[in-house]
Short mmCIF file of C-alpha atoms in Angstrom, two decimals:
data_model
loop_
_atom_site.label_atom_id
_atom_site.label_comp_id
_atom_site.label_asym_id
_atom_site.label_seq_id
_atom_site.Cartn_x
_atom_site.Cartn_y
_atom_site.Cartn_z
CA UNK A 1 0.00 0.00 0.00
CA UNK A 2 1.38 3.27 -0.78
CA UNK A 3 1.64 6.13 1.88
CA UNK A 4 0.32 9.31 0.06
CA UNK A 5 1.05 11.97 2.46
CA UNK A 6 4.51 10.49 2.80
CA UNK A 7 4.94 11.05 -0.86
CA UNK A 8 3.73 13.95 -0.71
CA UNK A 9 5.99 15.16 2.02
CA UNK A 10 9.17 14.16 0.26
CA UNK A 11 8.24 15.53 -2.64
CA UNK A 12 7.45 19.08 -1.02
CA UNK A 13 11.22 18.69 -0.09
CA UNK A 14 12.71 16.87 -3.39
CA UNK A 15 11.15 19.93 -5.76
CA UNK A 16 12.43 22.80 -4.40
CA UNK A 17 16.17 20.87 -3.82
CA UNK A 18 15.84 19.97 -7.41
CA UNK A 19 15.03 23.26 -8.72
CA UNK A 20 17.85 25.00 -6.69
CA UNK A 21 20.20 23.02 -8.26
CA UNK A 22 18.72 23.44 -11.58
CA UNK A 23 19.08 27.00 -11.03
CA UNK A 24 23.19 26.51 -10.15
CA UNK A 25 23.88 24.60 -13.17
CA UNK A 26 22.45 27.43 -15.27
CA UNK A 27 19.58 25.31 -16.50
CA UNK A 28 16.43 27.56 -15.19
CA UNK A 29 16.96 31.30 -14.36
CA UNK A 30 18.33 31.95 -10.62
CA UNK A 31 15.44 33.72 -8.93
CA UNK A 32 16.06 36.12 -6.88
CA UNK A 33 15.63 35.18 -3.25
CA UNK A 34 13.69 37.58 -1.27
CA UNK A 35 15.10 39.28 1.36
CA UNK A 36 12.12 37.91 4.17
CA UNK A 37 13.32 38.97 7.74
CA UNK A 38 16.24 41.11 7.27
CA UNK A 39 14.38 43.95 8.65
CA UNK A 40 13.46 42.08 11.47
CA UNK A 41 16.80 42.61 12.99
CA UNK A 42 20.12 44.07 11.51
CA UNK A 43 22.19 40.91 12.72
CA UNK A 44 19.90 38.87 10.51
CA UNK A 45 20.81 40.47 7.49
CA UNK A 46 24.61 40.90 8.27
CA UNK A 47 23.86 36.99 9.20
CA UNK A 48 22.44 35.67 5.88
CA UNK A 49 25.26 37.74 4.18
CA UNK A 50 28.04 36.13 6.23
CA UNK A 51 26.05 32.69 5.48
CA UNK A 52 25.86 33.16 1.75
CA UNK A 53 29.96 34.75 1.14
CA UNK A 54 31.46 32.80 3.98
CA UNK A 55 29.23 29.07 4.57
CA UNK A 56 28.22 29.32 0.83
CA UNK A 57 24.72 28.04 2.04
CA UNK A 58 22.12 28.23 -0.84
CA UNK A 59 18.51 29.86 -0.51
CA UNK A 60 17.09 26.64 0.76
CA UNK A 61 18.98 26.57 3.95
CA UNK A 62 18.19 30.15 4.53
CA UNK A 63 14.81 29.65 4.36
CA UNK A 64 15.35 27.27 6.95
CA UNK A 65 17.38 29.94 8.96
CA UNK A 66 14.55 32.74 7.95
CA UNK A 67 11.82 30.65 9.59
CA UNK A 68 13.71 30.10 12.86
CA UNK A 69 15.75 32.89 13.81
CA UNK A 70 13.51 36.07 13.86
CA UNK A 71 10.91 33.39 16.27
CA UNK A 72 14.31 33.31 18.68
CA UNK A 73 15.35 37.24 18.45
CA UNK A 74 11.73 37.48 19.61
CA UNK A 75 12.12 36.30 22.04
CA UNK A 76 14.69 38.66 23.35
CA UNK A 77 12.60 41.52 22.05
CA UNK A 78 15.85 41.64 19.05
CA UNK A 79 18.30 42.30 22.14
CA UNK A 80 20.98 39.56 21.03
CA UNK A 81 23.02 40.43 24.04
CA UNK A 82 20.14 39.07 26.11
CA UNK A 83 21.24 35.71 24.29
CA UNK A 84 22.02 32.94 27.28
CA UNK A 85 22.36 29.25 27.40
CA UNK A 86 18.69 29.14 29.20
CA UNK A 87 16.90 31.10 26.57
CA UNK A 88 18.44 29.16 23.84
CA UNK A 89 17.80 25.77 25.35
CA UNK A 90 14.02 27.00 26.45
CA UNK A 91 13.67 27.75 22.78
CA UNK A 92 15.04 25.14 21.45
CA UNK A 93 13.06 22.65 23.42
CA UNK A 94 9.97 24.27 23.20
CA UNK A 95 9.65 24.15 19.63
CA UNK A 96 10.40 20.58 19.56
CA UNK A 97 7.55 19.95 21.46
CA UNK A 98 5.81 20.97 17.52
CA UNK A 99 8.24 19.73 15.42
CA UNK A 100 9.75 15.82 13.90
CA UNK A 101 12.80 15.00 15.27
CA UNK A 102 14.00 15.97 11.94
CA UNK A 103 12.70 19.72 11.66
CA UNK A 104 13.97 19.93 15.50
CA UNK A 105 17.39 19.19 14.45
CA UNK A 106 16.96 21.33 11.37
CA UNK A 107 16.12 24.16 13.56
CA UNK A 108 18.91 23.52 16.07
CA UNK A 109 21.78 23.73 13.86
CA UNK A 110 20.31 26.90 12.40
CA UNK A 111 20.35 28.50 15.80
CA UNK A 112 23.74 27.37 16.44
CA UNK A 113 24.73 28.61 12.64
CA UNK A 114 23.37 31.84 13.80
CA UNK A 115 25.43 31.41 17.29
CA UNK A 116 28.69 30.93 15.04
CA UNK A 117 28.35 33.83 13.41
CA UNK A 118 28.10 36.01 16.64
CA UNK A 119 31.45 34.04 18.43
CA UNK A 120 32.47 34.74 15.15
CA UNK A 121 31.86 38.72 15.15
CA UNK A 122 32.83 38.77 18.91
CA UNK A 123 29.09 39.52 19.06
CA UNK A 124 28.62 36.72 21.94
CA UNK A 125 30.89 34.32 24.19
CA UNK A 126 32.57 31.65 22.93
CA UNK A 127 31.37 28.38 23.75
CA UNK A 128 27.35 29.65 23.40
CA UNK A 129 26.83 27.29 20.93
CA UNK A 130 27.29 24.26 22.99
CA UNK A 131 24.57 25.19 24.98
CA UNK A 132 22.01 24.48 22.18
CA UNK A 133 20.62 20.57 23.11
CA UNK A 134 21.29 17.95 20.14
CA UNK A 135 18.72 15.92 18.78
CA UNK A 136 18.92 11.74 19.20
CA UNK A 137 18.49 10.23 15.42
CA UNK A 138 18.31 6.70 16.46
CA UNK A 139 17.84 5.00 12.84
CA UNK A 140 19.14 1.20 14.12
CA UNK A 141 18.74 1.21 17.70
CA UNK A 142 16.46 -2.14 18.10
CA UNK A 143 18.84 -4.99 19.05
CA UNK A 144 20.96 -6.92 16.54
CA UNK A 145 19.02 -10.13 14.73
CA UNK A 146 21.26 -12.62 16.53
CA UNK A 147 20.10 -11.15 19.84
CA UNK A 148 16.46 -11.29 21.03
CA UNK A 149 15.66 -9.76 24.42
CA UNK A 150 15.27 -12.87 26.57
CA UNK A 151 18.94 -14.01 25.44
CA UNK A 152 21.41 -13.35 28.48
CA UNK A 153 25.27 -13.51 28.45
#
């Protein structure tokens, strides 16, 4: 039987991939990518710049970064200085509480992208980053075919 929305779902994600690279080989016209957010704080825009000359990131991951980052400057009312390892965990963890474990990790990374940049500029202490909380991805974790859970050593 064929899962629909899970077909759908990848393909929401393969199209867009597909038609960014399409637009690097030269194949359909780059569009230009809008400039969603910037306003919403100066550091996002010298961000995305930094991301795009210095990462070379492509639109796609900036859209990730676009949807994420102004929610967390938010919710420091844009004061990045107010920036500490409890409001970025709080953040982190209350968004996951919304999200796949893929989207969360998605998101985490582009706070601690965003984090990088700051150490980076000397905009926050080093180290900040760590205090964003990783994501478990266990793909394999049941127990190995040779082993079934009433064998004992």
């Amino acid at each position: 039987m064929l899962n629909h929305g899970k077909s759908i779902h990848h393909a929401r994600w393969a199209v867009p991939q597909f038609l960014e690279h399409l637009r690097e080989v030269g194949v359909v016209a780059a569009a230009d990518i809008k400039e969603t957010n910037q306003d919403h704080c100066p550091e996002l825009a010298a961000f995305r710049h930094w991301m795009l000359q210095h990462r070379g990131v492509t639109g796609l991951s900036l859209k990730v970064y676009n949807r994420v980052l102004p929610a967390l400057l938010d919710t420091v009312n844009n004061d990045i200085d107010r920036l500490n390892a409890r409001t970025l965990r709080d953040f982190v963890l209350q968004r996951a509480k919304h999200l796949s474990r893929g989207s969360t990790s998605n998101e985490a990374h582009a706070v601690r992208m965003f984090l990088r940049y700051l150490i980076a500029e000397g905009k926050s202490p080093p180290g900040l980053d760590a205090a964003i909380p990783t994501t478990a991805n266990w793909q394999l974790s049941a127990l190995p075919r040779y082993l079934s859970s009433g064998s004992r050593p």
